[in-house]
Short mmCIF file of C-alpha atoms and ligand atoms in Angstrom, two decimals:
data_model
loop_
_atom_site.label_atom_id
_atom_site.label_comp_id
_atom_site.label_asym_id
_atom_site.label_seq_id
_atom_site.Cartn_x
_atom_site.Cartn_y
_atom_site.Cartn_z
CA UNK R 20 -132.10 -128.51 -129.78
CA UNK R 21 -129.65 -129.21 -127.06
CA UNK R 22 -126.63 -130.85 -129.17
CA UNK R 23 -124.58 -132.09 -126.24
CA UNK R 24 -127.43 -134.35 -124.73
CA UNK R 25 -128.59 -135.35 -128.13
CA UNK R 26 -125.31 -136.75 -129.22
CA UNK R 27 -124.27 -138.12 -125.78
CA UNK R 28 -125.11 -141.50 -126.56
CA UNK R 29 -124.44 -141.56 -130.20
CA UNK R 30 -122.41 -141.47 -133.28
CA UNK R 31 -121.07 -138.00 -134.62
CA UNK R 32 -119.68 -137.36 -137.80
CA UNK R 33 -116.42 -135.75 -139.06
CA UNK R 34 -116.16 -133.89 -142.23
CA UNK R 35 -118.67 -133.56 -144.83
CA UNK R 36 -121.62 -135.88 -145.28
CA UNK R 37 -121.55 -137.16 -148.82
CA UNK R 38 -124.03 -140.31 -148.60
CA UNK R 39 -127.58 -139.93 -148.78
CA UNK R 40 -128.57 -140.77 -145.17
CA UNK R 41 -132.10 -140.17 -144.39
CA UNK R 42 -132.63 -137.16 -142.30
CA UNK R 43 -133.55 -139.02 -139.18
CA UNK R 44 -130.64 -141.27 -139.17
CA UNK R 45 -128.29 -138.50 -140.05
CA UNK R 46 -125.38 -137.87 -137.28
CA UNK R 47 -124.37 -134.54 -135.89
CA UNK R 48 -121.70 -133.18 -138.12
CA UNK R 49 -118.47 -131.63 -137.24
CA UNK R 50 -116.32 -129.67 -139.94
CA UNK R 51 -113.16 -130.94 -138.46
CA UNK R 52 -111.40 -132.77 -135.23
CA UNK R 53 -111.15 -129.17 -133.48
CA UNK R 54 -114.91 -128.42 -134.00
CA UNK R 55 -115.90 -131.61 -132.30
CA UNK R 56 -113.23 -130.93 -129.41
CA UNK R 57 -114.67 -127.50 -129.01
CA UNK R 58 -118.20 -128.82 -128.67
CA UNK R 59 -117.60 -130.73 -125.42
CA UNK R 60 -119.73 -133.58 -126.82
CA UNK R 61 -119.02 -136.97 -125.68
CA UNK R 62 -119.48 -139.37 -128.53
CA UNK R 63 -119.88 -143.05 -128.53
CA UNK R 64 -118.11 -143.37 -132.17
CA UNK R 65 -116.85 -141.43 -134.96
CA UNK R 66 -117.96 -141.60 -138.54
CA UNK R 67 -115.30 -140.16 -141.15
CA UNK R 68 -116.45 -138.33 -144.08
CA UNK R 69 -115.31 -138.48 -147.23
CA UNK R 70 -111.73 -136.77 -147.08
CA UNK R 71 -108.44 -136.99 -148.92
CA UNK R 72 -106.01 -139.79 -147.35
CA UNK R 73 -103.89 -137.24 -145.42
CA UNK R 74 -107.06 -135.30 -143.80
CA UNK R 75 -108.54 -138.29 -142.33
CA UNK R 76 -105.32 -139.95 -141.52
CA UNK R 77 -104.48 -136.83 -139.49
CA UNK R 78 -107.98 -137.04 -137.85
CA UNK R 79 -107.46 -140.66 -136.88
CA UNK R 80 -103.87 -139.86 -135.38
CA UNK R 81 -105.49 -136.98 -133.29
CA UNK R 82 -108.51 -138.95 -132.19
CA UNK R 83 -106.12 -141.93 -130.99
CA UNK R 84 -103.95 -139.57 -128.93
CA UNK R 85 -106.73 -137.56 -127.42
CA UNK R 86 -109.11 -138.62 -124.49
CA UNK R 87 -111.43 -140.16 -127.21
CA UNK R 88 -108.55 -142.68 -128.10
CA UNK R 89 -110.57 -145.88 -127.45
CA UNK R 90 -113.46 -144.94 -129.34
CA UNK R 91 -114.63 -146.83 -132.54
CA UNK R 92 -114.01 -145.06 -135.64
CA UNK R 93 -115.97 -145.64 -139.15
CA UNK R 94 -115.71 -144.70 -142.61
CA UNK R 95 -118.00 -144.88 -145.80
CA UNK R 96 -117.25 -148.24 -147.73
CA UNK R 97 -116.20 -146.30 -150.54
CA UNK R 98 -113.02 -145.03 -148.60
CA UNK R 99 -111.29 -148.24 -149.18
CA UNK R 100 -107.93 -146.76 -148.24
CA UNK R 101 -108.94 -146.42 -144.62
CA UNK R 102 -109.84 -150.22 -144.07
CA UNK R 103 -106.67 -151.00 -142.09
CA UNK R 104 -106.94 -148.22 -139.84
CA UNK R 105 -110.67 -147.77 -138.87
CA UNK R 106 -112.84 -150.15 -136.95
CA UNK R 107 -115.21 -150.92 -139.96
CA UNK R 108 -116.17 -149.57 -143.42
CA UNK R 109 -120.01 -149.75 -143.14
CA UNK R 110 -123.24 -147.95 -143.26
CA UNK R 111 -123.96 -145.19 -140.70
CA UNK R 112 -126.72 -147.39 -139.21
CA UNK R 113 -124.11 -150.25 -138.80
CA UNK R 114 -121.59 -147.87 -137.20
CA UNK R 115 -124.24 -146.77 -134.59
CA UNK R 116 -125.07 -150.33 -133.81
CA UNK R 117 -121.45 -151.11 -133.19
CA UNK R 118 -120.71 -148.16 -131.19
CA UNK R 119 -123.42 -148.74 -128.98
CA UNK R 120 -122.64 -152.71 -128.50
CA UNK R 121 -118.90 -151.36 -127.35
CA UNK R 122 -120.32 -148.76 -124.87
CA UNK R 123 -122.02 -151.79 -123.17
CA UNK R 124 -118.77 -153.79 -123.21
CA UNK R 125 -116.94 -150.78 -121.83
CA UNK R 126 -119.30 -150.54 -118.73
CA UNK R 127 -117.52 -153.44 -116.62
CA UNK R 128 -114.14 -151.64 -117.45
CA UNK R 129 -112.00 -148.68 -115.80
CA UNK R 130 -112.68 -145.49 -117.32
CA UNK R 131 -110.62 -145.11 -120.60
CA UNK R 132 -108.86 -142.16 -119.23
CA UNK R 133 -107.40 -143.99 -116.43
CA UNK R 134 -105.55 -146.52 -118.75
CA UNK R 135 -102.17 -145.09 -119.09
CA UNK R 136 -99.52 -147.16 -120.33
CA UNK R 137 -99.12 -148.51 -124.05
CA UNK R 138 -99.57 -152.14 -123.20
CA UNK R 139 -102.76 -151.54 -120.95
CA UNK R 140 -104.16 -149.39 -123.92
CA UNK R 141 -103.70 -151.99 -126.42
CA UNK R 142 -105.15 -154.69 -124.50
CA UNK R 143 -108.03 -152.57 -123.21
CA UNK R 144 -108.74 -151.37 -127.26
CA UNK R 145 -109.26 -155.17 -128.17
CA UNK R 146 -111.25 -155.97 -124.91
CA UNK R 147 -113.93 -153.50 -125.72
CA UNK R 148 -114.22 -154.47 -129.45
CA UNK R 149 -115.21 -157.77 -128.34
CA UNK R 150 -113.74 -161.49 -129.05
CA UNK R 151 -113.37 -161.08 -132.82
CA UNK R 152 -111.10 -158.08 -132.70
CA UNK R 153 -107.63 -158.08 -133.47
CA UNK R 154 -104.37 -155.97 -134.68
CA UNK R 155 -103.74 -156.75 -138.08
CA UNK R 156 -100.32 -156.70 -139.89
CA UNK R 157 -99.51 -154.93 -142.88
CA UNK R 158 -96.42 -155.77 -145.15
CA UNK R 159 -94.34 -152.58 -145.49
CA UNK R 160 -91.14 -152.71 -146.98
CA UNK R 161 -90.07 -149.56 -145.04
CA UNK R 162 -90.87 -151.07 -141.68
CA UNK R 163 -87.47 -152.57 -140.04
CA UNK R 164 -89.97 -155.40 -139.18
CA UNK R 165 -91.18 -155.86 -142.71
CA UNK R 166 -94.68 -155.93 -141.09
CA UNK R 167 -96.32 -153.43 -138.90
CA UNK R 168 -99.56 -153.04 -137.02
CA UNK R 169 -101.30 -149.83 -138.15
CA UNK R 170 -104.06 -149.56 -135.43
CA UNK R 171 -101.82 -150.34 -132.64
CA UNK R 172 -99.09 -147.80 -133.94
CA UNK R 173 -102.12 -145.05 -134.02
CA UNK R 174 -102.51 -145.66 -130.36
CA UNK R 175 -98.77 -145.20 -129.27
CA UNK R 176 -97.02 -141.86 -128.57
CA UNK R 177 -93.79 -140.78 -130.14
CA UNK R 178 -91.87 -142.17 -127.19
CA UNK R 179 -93.58 -145.50 -127.11
CA UNK R 180 -92.43 -148.68 -129.13
CA UNK R 181 -95.13 -150.52 -130.46
CA UNK R 182 -93.50 -153.39 -132.09
CA UNK R 183 -91.54 -154.10 -128.88
CA UNK R 184 -94.83 -153.79 -126.60
CA UNK R 185 -96.68 -156.09 -129.08
CA UNK R 186 -93.94 -158.68 -129.07
CA UNK R 187 -93.93 -158.42 -125.32
CA UNK R 188 -97.29 -158.97 -124.64
CA UNK R 189 -97.54 -162.08 -126.92
CA UNK R 190 -94.45 -163.65 -125.23
CA UNK R 191 -96.22 -162.93 -121.89
CA UNK R 192 -99.29 -164.93 -123.15
CA UNK R 193 -101.75 -161.75 -123.35
CA UNK R 194 -102.05 -161.65 -126.92
CA UNK R 195 -102.28 -164.79 -129.11
CA UNK R 196 -101.56 -165.30 -132.75
CA UNK R 197 -104.43 -166.16 -135.11
CA UNK R 198 -104.10 -166.74 -138.95
CA UNK R 199 -100.38 -167.14 -139.89
CA UNK R 200 -99.60 -164.40 -142.41
CA UNK R 201 -96.06 -164.71 -142.80
CA UNK R 202 -92.89 -165.89 -141.22
CA UNK R 203 -89.92 -163.63 -140.97
CA UNK R 204 -86.10 -163.57 -139.93
CA UNK R 205 -84.58 -161.07 -137.65
CA UNK R 206 -81.03 -159.96 -136.83
CA UNK R 207 -79.96 -161.46 -133.34
CA UNK R 208 -78.26 -158.29 -132.75
CA UNK R 209 -80.91 -155.41 -133.51
CA UNK R 210 -84.17 -157.38 -134.59
CA UNK R 211 -84.17 -155.96 -137.91
CA UNK R 212 -85.87 -158.10 -140.68
CA UNK R 213 -83.80 -156.26 -143.29
CA UNK R 214 -81.45 -159.06 -144.04
CA UNK R 215 -79.27 -159.47 -146.94
CA UNK R 216 -77.97 -163.12 -147.55
CA UNK R 217 -74.79 -163.27 -149.63
CA UNK R 218 -72.35 -166.07 -150.79
CA UNK R 219 -68.69 -166.12 -149.57
CA UNK R 220 -65.81 -168.22 -149.65
CA UNK R 221 -66.12 -170.74 -146.81
CA UNK R 222 -62.26 -170.69 -146.35
CA UNK R 223 -61.55 -166.86 -145.99
CA UNK R 224 -64.99 -165.27 -145.97
CA UNK R 225 -64.08 -163.45 -149.06
CA UNK R 226 -66.71 -161.92 -151.55
CA UNK R 227 -64.66 -162.75 -154.46
CA UNK R 228 -65.62 -166.05 -155.56
CA UNK R 229 -66.73 -167.48 -158.93
CA UNK R 230 -68.19 -170.81 -159.93
CA UNK R 231 -65.88 -172.40 -162.42
CA UNK R 232 -65.49 -175.48 -164.28
CA UNK R 233 -62.74 -177.51 -163.04
CA UNK R 234 -59.91 -179.42 -164.75
CA UNK R 235 -58.01 -182.45 -164.06
CA UNK R 236 -54.80 -183.04 -165.30
CA UNK R 237 -54.20 -186.94 -165.73
CA UNK R 238 -50.33 -186.25 -166.12
CA UNK R 239 -49.90 -184.94 -162.67
CA UNK R 240 -53.02 -185.24 -160.82
CA UNK R 241 -53.45 -181.43 -160.37
CA UNK R 242 -56.91 -180.05 -159.98
CA UNK R 243 -57.64 -176.49 -160.70
CA UNK R 244 -60.05 -173.94 -162.05
CA UNK R 245 -60.38 -174.03 -166.01
CA UNK R 246 -59.13 -170.51 -166.14
CA UNK R 247 -55.82 -171.46 -164.60
CA UNK R 248 -55.05 -173.97 -167.66
CA UNK R 249 -55.95 -171.83 -170.61
CA UNK R 250 -52.53 -170.30 -171.94
CA UNK R 251 -52.39 -168.74 -175.46
CA UNK R 252 -55.57 -170.37 -176.39
CA UNK R 253 -54.33 -173.57 -175.57
CA UNK R 254 -55.06 -175.80 -172.46
CA UNK R 255 -51.98 -176.57 -170.64
CA UNK R 256 -51.38 -177.74 -166.99
CA UNK R 257 -50.01 -175.03 -164.75
CA UNK R 258 -48.15 -177.37 -162.57
CA UNK R 259 -46.52 -179.78 -164.90
CA UNK R 260 -46.87 -177.73 -168.29
CA UNK R 261 -48.21 -180.75 -170.19
CA UNK R 262 -50.55 -179.82 -172.95
CA UNK R 263 -54.01 -181.14 -172.75
CA UNK R 264 -55.46 -182.08 -176.03
CA UNK R 265 -58.00 -184.36 -175.61
CA UNK R 266 -60.79 -184.54 -172.79
CA UNK R 267 -61.10 -188.33 -171.54
CA UNK R 268 -57.50 -188.90 -172.51
CA UNK R 269 -55.13 -185.98 -171.21
CA UNK R 270 -57.71 -184.68 -168.60
CA UNK R 271 -61.28 -184.55 -167.71
CA UNK R 272 -63.83 -182.20 -166.15
CA UNK R 273 -65.02 -183.21 -162.46
CA UNK R 274 -68.03 -181.13 -160.83
CA UNK R 275 -67.96 -177.04 -161.24
CA UNK R 276 -66.52 -175.76 -158.04
CA UNK R 277 -66.31 -172.40 -156.49
CA UNK R 278 -63.04 -170.66 -156.84
CA UNK R 279 -61.75 -167.90 -154.45
CA UNK R 280 -59.78 -165.15 -155.92
CA UNK R 281 -58.38 -163.95 -152.50
CA UNK R 282 -57.18 -167.22 -151.21
CA UNK R 283 -56.99 -169.14 -154.17
CA UNK R 284 -58.62 -172.31 -152.85
CA UNK R 285 -61.72 -174.15 -154.07
CA UNK R 286 -64.99 -175.45 -152.65
CA UNK R 287 -67.91 -177.43 -154.05
CA UNK R 288 -70.18 -175.00 -151.88
CA UNK R 289 -70.13 -171.56 -151.03
CA UNK R 290 -70.99 -170.45 -147.58
CA UNK R 291 -73.97 -168.16 -147.08
CA UNK R 292 -73.82 -165.26 -144.68
CA UNK R 293 -76.79 -163.40 -143.33
CA UNK R 294 -76.02 -159.47 -143.18
CA UNK R 295 -78.07 -157.18 -141.53
CA UNK R 296 -78.90 -154.04 -143.47
CA UNK R 297 -79.56 -152.02 -140.46
CA UNK R 298 -76.51 -152.75 -137.96
CA UNK R 299 -74.27 -154.55 -140.32
CA UNK R 300 -74.21 -157.46 -137.90
CA UNK R 301 -73.00 -160.57 -140.13
CA UNK R 302 -73.66 -164.19 -139.01
CA UNK R 303 -74.98 -167.47 -140.23
CA UNK R 304 -78.71 -167.76 -141.52
CA UNK R 305 -79.19 -170.32 -138.74
CA UNK R 306 -78.51 -167.45 -136.07
CA UNK R 307 -81.60 -165.41 -137.37
CA UNK R 308 -84.49 -165.11 -134.97
CA UNK R 309 -87.57 -166.61 -136.57
CA UNK R 310 -90.82 -164.88 -135.98
CA UNK R 311 -94.43 -165.85 -137.09
CA UNK R 312 -96.56 -162.74 -138.44
CA UNK R 313 -100.27 -163.14 -137.62
CA UNK R 314 -103.03 -161.20 -136.53
CA UNK R 315 -102.92 -160.49 -132.69
CA UNK R 316 -105.88 -161.13 -130.74
CA UNK R 317 -106.52 -160.89 -126.94
CA UNK R 318 -105.95 -164.48 -125.10
CA UNK R 319 -107.94 -165.63 -122.19
CA UNK R 320 -105.23 -164.21 -119.91
CA UNK R 321 -105.26 -161.03 -121.56
CA UNK R 322 -109.04 -160.55 -120.98
CA UNK R 323 -108.41 -161.27 -117.55
CA UNK R 324 -105.62 -158.92 -117.04
CA UNK R 325 -107.89 -156.14 -118.37
CA UNK R 326 -110.68 -157.09 -116.34
CA UNK R 327 -108.47 -157.15 -113.25
CA UNK R 328 -106.97 -153.72 -114.45
CA UNK R 329 -103.35 -155.20 -113.77
CA UNK R 330 -101.41 -155.83 -116.91
CA UNK R 331 -97.89 -155.06 -115.12
CA UNK R 332 -97.37 -158.53 -113.69
CA UNK R 333 -99.79 -160.47 -115.73
CA UNK R 334 -98.31 -163.31 -117.48
CA UNK R 335 -99.99 -166.46 -118.84
CA UNK R 336 -100.23 -169.08 -115.97
CA UNK R 337 -97.36 -171.57 -116.18
CA UNK R 338 -98.53 -175.06 -117.11
CA UNK R 339 -97.92 -175.96 -113.70
CA UNK R 340 -100.63 -177.27 -111.13
CA UNK R 341 -98.69 -175.45 -108.30
CA UNK R 342 -98.96 -172.09 -110.06
CA UNK R 343 -100.66 -169.11 -108.38
CA UNK R 344 -100.52 -165.48 -109.66
CA UNK R 345 -98.14 -163.06 -108.12
CA UNK R 346 -100.66 -161.38 -105.77
CA UNK R 347 -101.76 -164.58 -104.44
CA UNK R 348 -98.12 -165.53 -103.97
CA UNK R 349 -97.22 -162.51 -102.14
CA UNK R 350 -100.24 -163.15 -99.74
CA UNK R 351 -99.34 -166.79 -99.09
CA UNK R 352 -95.61 -165.78 -98.38
CA UNK R 353 -96.84 -163.03 -95.78
CA UNK R 354 -99.01 -165.57 -94.29
CA UNK R 355 -96.36 -168.37 -94.04
CA UNK R 356 -94.05 -165.64 -92.56
CA UNK R 357 -96.55 -164.84 -89.71
CA UNK R 358 -96.98 -168.52 -89.07
CA UNK R 359 -93.17 -168.91 -88.82
CA UNK R 360 -92.73 -165.80 -86.46
CA UNK R 361 -95.32 -167.52 -83.79
CA UNK R 362 -94.24 -171.21 -84.39
CA UNK R 363 -90.43 -171.37 -84.95
CA UNK R 364 -90.74 -175.05 -85.87
CA UNK R 365 -92.51 -174.18 -89.00
CA UNK R 366 -89.75 -174.34 -91.69
CA UNK R 367 -90.34 -172.86 -95.06
CA UNK R 368 -87.99 -171.66 -97.89
CA UNK R 369 -88.38 -168.93 -100.29
CA UNK R 370 -86.66 -169.86 -103.60
CA UNK R 371 -85.85 -167.80 -106.69
CA UNK R 372 -85.01 -169.73 -110.19
CA UNK R 373 -83.49 -167.51 -112.76
CA UNK R 374 -82.88 -168.52 -116.35
CA UNK R 375 -79.30 -167.29 -117.91
CA UNK R 376 -76.76 -168.37 -120.33
CA UNK R 377 -74.76 -171.41 -119.31
CA UNK R 378 -71.51 -170.04 -120.86
CA UNK R 379 -71.99 -166.49 -120.27
CA UNK R 380 -73.20 -166.14 -116.59
CA UNK R 381 -74.84 -163.04 -115.33
CA UNK R 382 -75.91 -162.27 -119.02
CA UNK R 383 -79.51 -162.12 -119.34
CA UNK R 384 -81.43 -164.46 -121.64
CA UNK R 385 -83.16 -162.88 -124.56
CA UNK R 386 -86.90 -163.11 -124.09
CA UNK R 387 -87.70 -165.30 -127.12
CA UNK R 388 -85.41 -168.20 -125.57
CA UNK R 389 -87.12 -167.97 -122.13
CA UNK R 390 -90.53 -168.42 -123.46
CA UNK R 391 -89.40 -171.48 -125.46
CA UNK R 392 -88.21 -172.95 -122.31
CA UNK R 393 -89.97 -171.60 -119.42
CA UNK R 394 -93.32 -173.93 -120.10
CA UNK R 395 -91.20 -177.00 -120.87
CA UNK R 396 -89.25 -176.07 -117.46
CA UNK R 397 -92.43 -175.60 -115.51
CA UNK R 398 -93.92 -179.04 -116.66
CA UNK R 399 -90.86 -180.81 -115.34
CA UNK R 400 -90.68 -178.78 -112.39
CA UNK R 401 -94.19 -179.94 -111.47
CA UNK R 402 -93.08 -183.55 -110.92
CA UNK R 403 -90.25 -182.13 -108.51
CA UNK R 404 -92.59 -179.91 -106.46
CA UNK R 405 -94.57 -181.24 -103.64
CA UNK R 406 -98.35 -180.51 -103.79
CA UNK R 407 -97.74 -177.92 -100.72
CA UNK R 408 -95.07 -175.94 -102.72
CA UNK R 409 -96.26 -172.92 -104.55
CA UNK R 410 -95.07 -171.41 -107.68
CA UNK R 411 -95.36 -167.76 -109.40
CA UNK R 412 -93.66 -165.94 -112.12
CA UNK R 413 -93.43 -162.19 -111.40
CA UNK R 414 -91.51 -161.31 -114.72
CA UNK R 415 -89.89 -162.76 -117.88
CA UNK R 416 -87.22 -165.01 -116.80
CA UNK R 417 -87.69 -165.71 -113.14
CA UNK R 418 -89.63 -168.06 -111.04
CA UNK R 419 -90.55 -168.11 -107.16
CA UNK R 420 -91.41 -170.76 -105.00
CA UNK R 421 -92.45 -171.27 -101.51
CA UNK R 422 -91.38 -174.46 -100.11
CA UNK R 423 -92.72 -175.36 -96.87
CA UNK R 424 -90.79 -178.53 -95.01
CA UNK R 425 -88.85 -178.95 -98.08
CA UNK R 426 -85.00 -178.49 -98.13
CA UNK R 427 -83.64 -176.18 -101.15
CA UNK R 428 -80.63 -178.24 -101.53
CA UNK R 429 -82.41 -181.72 -102.56
CA UNK R 430 -84.93 -179.78 -104.63
CA UNK R 431 -81.92 -177.95 -106.50
CA UNK R 432 -80.07 -181.28 -107.34
CA UNK R 433 -83.39 -182.76 -108.68
CA UNK R 434 -83.99 -179.71 -110.88
CA UNK R 435 -80.39 -179.57 -112.20
CA UNK R 436 -80.84 -183.34 -113.05
CA UNK R 437 -84.20 -182.58 -114.80
CA UNK R 438 -82.65 -179.60 -116.63
CA UNK R 439 -79.60 -181.82 -117.78
CA UNK R 440 -82.20 -184.08 -119.18
CA UNK R 441 -84.24 -181.21 -120.95
CA UNK R 442 -81.08 -180.11 -122.62
CA UNK R 443 -80.45 -183.60 -123.95
CA UNK R 444 -83.87 -183.69 -125.61
CA UNK R 445 -83.87 -180.03 -126.65
CA UNK R 446 -80.60 -179.15 -128.36
CA UNK R 447 -81.59 -175.84 -128.89
CA UNK R 448 -81.84 -174.65 -125.27
CA UNK R 449 -78.24 -176.09 -124.48
CA UNK R 450 -76.98 -172.48 -123.73
CA UNK R 451 -79.46 -172.05 -121.02
CA UNK R 452 -78.93 -172.73 -117.11
CA UNK R 453 -81.33 -172.13 -114.15
CA UNK R 454 -79.57 -170.16 -111.27
CA UNK R 455 -81.34 -171.11 -108.14
CA UNK R 456 -81.02 -169.32 -104.64
CA UNK R 457 -83.11 -169.99 -101.65
CA UNK R 458 -83.34 -168.66 -98.16
CA UNK R 459 -85.23 -169.48 -94.95
CA UNK R 460 -88.23 -167.44 -93.95
CA UNK R 461 -87.29 -166.20 -90.51
CA UNK R 462 -87.51 -163.13 -88.45
CA UNK R 463 -84.22 -161.34 -88.66
CA UNK R 464 -81.73 -161.12 -85.86
CA UNK R 465 -83.96 -162.82 -83.21
CA UNK R 466 -86.57 -160.30 -83.70
CA UNK R 467 -90.19 -161.29 -83.12
CA UNK R 468 -91.71 -159.40 -86.11
CA UNK R 469 -92.46 -161.30 -89.34
CA UNK R 470 -90.77 -159.94 -92.40
CA UNK R 471 -93.26 -159.14 -95.29
CA UNK R 472 -93.50 -160.84 -98.41
CA UNK R 473 -92.02 -157.58 -100.26
CA UNK R 474 -89.18 -157.25 -97.83
CA UNK R 475 -88.40 -161.13 -98.25
CA UNK R 476 -88.38 -160.88 -101.98
CA UNK R 477 -86.57 -157.51 -101.85
CA UNK R 478 -83.92 -159.13 -99.75
CA UNK R 479 -83.18 -162.18 -102.18
CA UNK R 480 -83.12 -159.84 -105.13
CA UNK R 481 -80.32 -157.81 -103.76
CA UNK R 482 -78.51 -160.98 -102.36
CA UNK R 483 -78.79 -162.11 -106.01
CA UNK R 484 -77.07 -158.76 -107.22
CA UNK R 485 -74.03 -159.37 -104.79
CA UNK R 486 -73.69 -162.71 -105.99
CA UNK R 487 -74.63 -164.15 -102.75
ZN1 ZN K 510 -79.00 -155.77 -137.00
ZN1 ZN K 511 -50.25 -181.79 -164.75
ZN1 ZN K 512 -61.08 -167.58 -149.96
#
C-alpha cells in the first residue's frame, strides 16, 4: 500500500499504539518523530501514543518548531499530564474529526510555512482551531510572571519572548481575555510578579521595627515604648525618673505602636514596601502594575488580521467614527496629496499626536498606560474632529490625522482643553500629555510633484526626532 497517499489527509500516530482501536480505524504509526519526518508524509494531525512525560513533551517541542508547527496534536485520555499541552485528550476517532475540521478552516488562510513571526503564528494557531480556542494560563511559581501559557510557549523559538508578545497582542486588541483566573501584581521596573512585601519604619524606612505596648507617664506626659520604662524589674519613667506603680494613677497604656530601633521614633502604622525579588526595585504597593490573568482568545480584530495576513500594523480599531485602518489612511493621504498638487487652493494638513509623560518629555509612555488612555482620548477626539477628518493608528502610542480645510492650531487648542478635562476626571492619567505636530501637505520647493504618503509621514517622523 502507498503509505504517503493513504495518510495524506489523515491522522498519524506517534509512539506505540496501546488502545484497542479497531483495525479499520487504526492510524499509520511511526515509532518516533524522526521516523515520521523521514517518511515525507503530510499528516493533518498527530496522535501521541502512551509515553513518559519527557518523551511526549520532547515530541511536542519538535512538532511545534517544525514545518508541522500548526497541526493539531492529540493524546489518549489516560495521558492526563498532557492535557495543558495538546489540543485534546480524546479517542482516535474524535481526533480524526477535529483534524479534518481544522483542515477545512485552514483552506482560506495563507500556507502555514509563510507565517513567520511569533505574533502571527500565535494568532494563526488560534484561528484554525475555531472560535472556542484559546491559550490557557498555568500557575507556575518558577515563572517570573507567575502564570505562563504552555501551548503558546511551545510555539516560540528560543530568541522569542512569549509573554511579552501575548501581552502586546492583548493590548492591541487582537487577543481578548476570557474567564478571569487571577490578578497579579508586577514590578514597574522589570515586570516580574515575584514581589515581596515588607513592613518598614515610615520615618526612616528601616526594617528594624517592632510592635510594642506604649506607656504614658502622668507625671511628665512622656509617651514611649514599654521597654523604655523597665528598670530593674520596676517601671520608671526614662524622662522624669518617677516610679510608676499603679496603672490609671501613675500611668496608662495607650494603643500599641511600632517603634523603630534605628531612628527611635514611633508610629501607629508601619509602612509597607513592595520589593521585587528579581531586580531589587523597591517601591510602594500602589506603584505595582496590576494584570488580569485569563484565557487568551482571538478577538474579531485578531481574526480579521489573520485573514488579511497582516498582523504587523493591526490594532483594534479605535472607538472613533473617523477611524480608518492604516492602509486606507495611506491611500487617502496619497489621494489628497495628488489633488493638492493639481489644485493648490485645496488645503490639507497632516497631524501626528503622540502620547508621552507630562513630567518627563521625550520619554515613551509604558504601553499599558497608553491602552488605558488611548480609547478614552479617541472618544473625546471624535467630538473635536470634523466629519471629513480621518484618523488612524499605526503604532502603540501615536495617532495620525488627515485634516482637510482645518487649521491645526485651532484643533490643537481644543484637544489640549479636552485633555485637561480628561485629566481632571481620571486622576490616574495625570502624567500623560499629547504631543502634537502638524504640517501642510504640499509639493516641496515649488515642485509640481505630489509627495507620497510615506514621504510625508517619514518627513514628519524625522521632524519629530529633531524636535521641530
Ligand atoms: Zn523588578
Ligand atoms: Zn515622666
Ligand atoms: Zn526609623
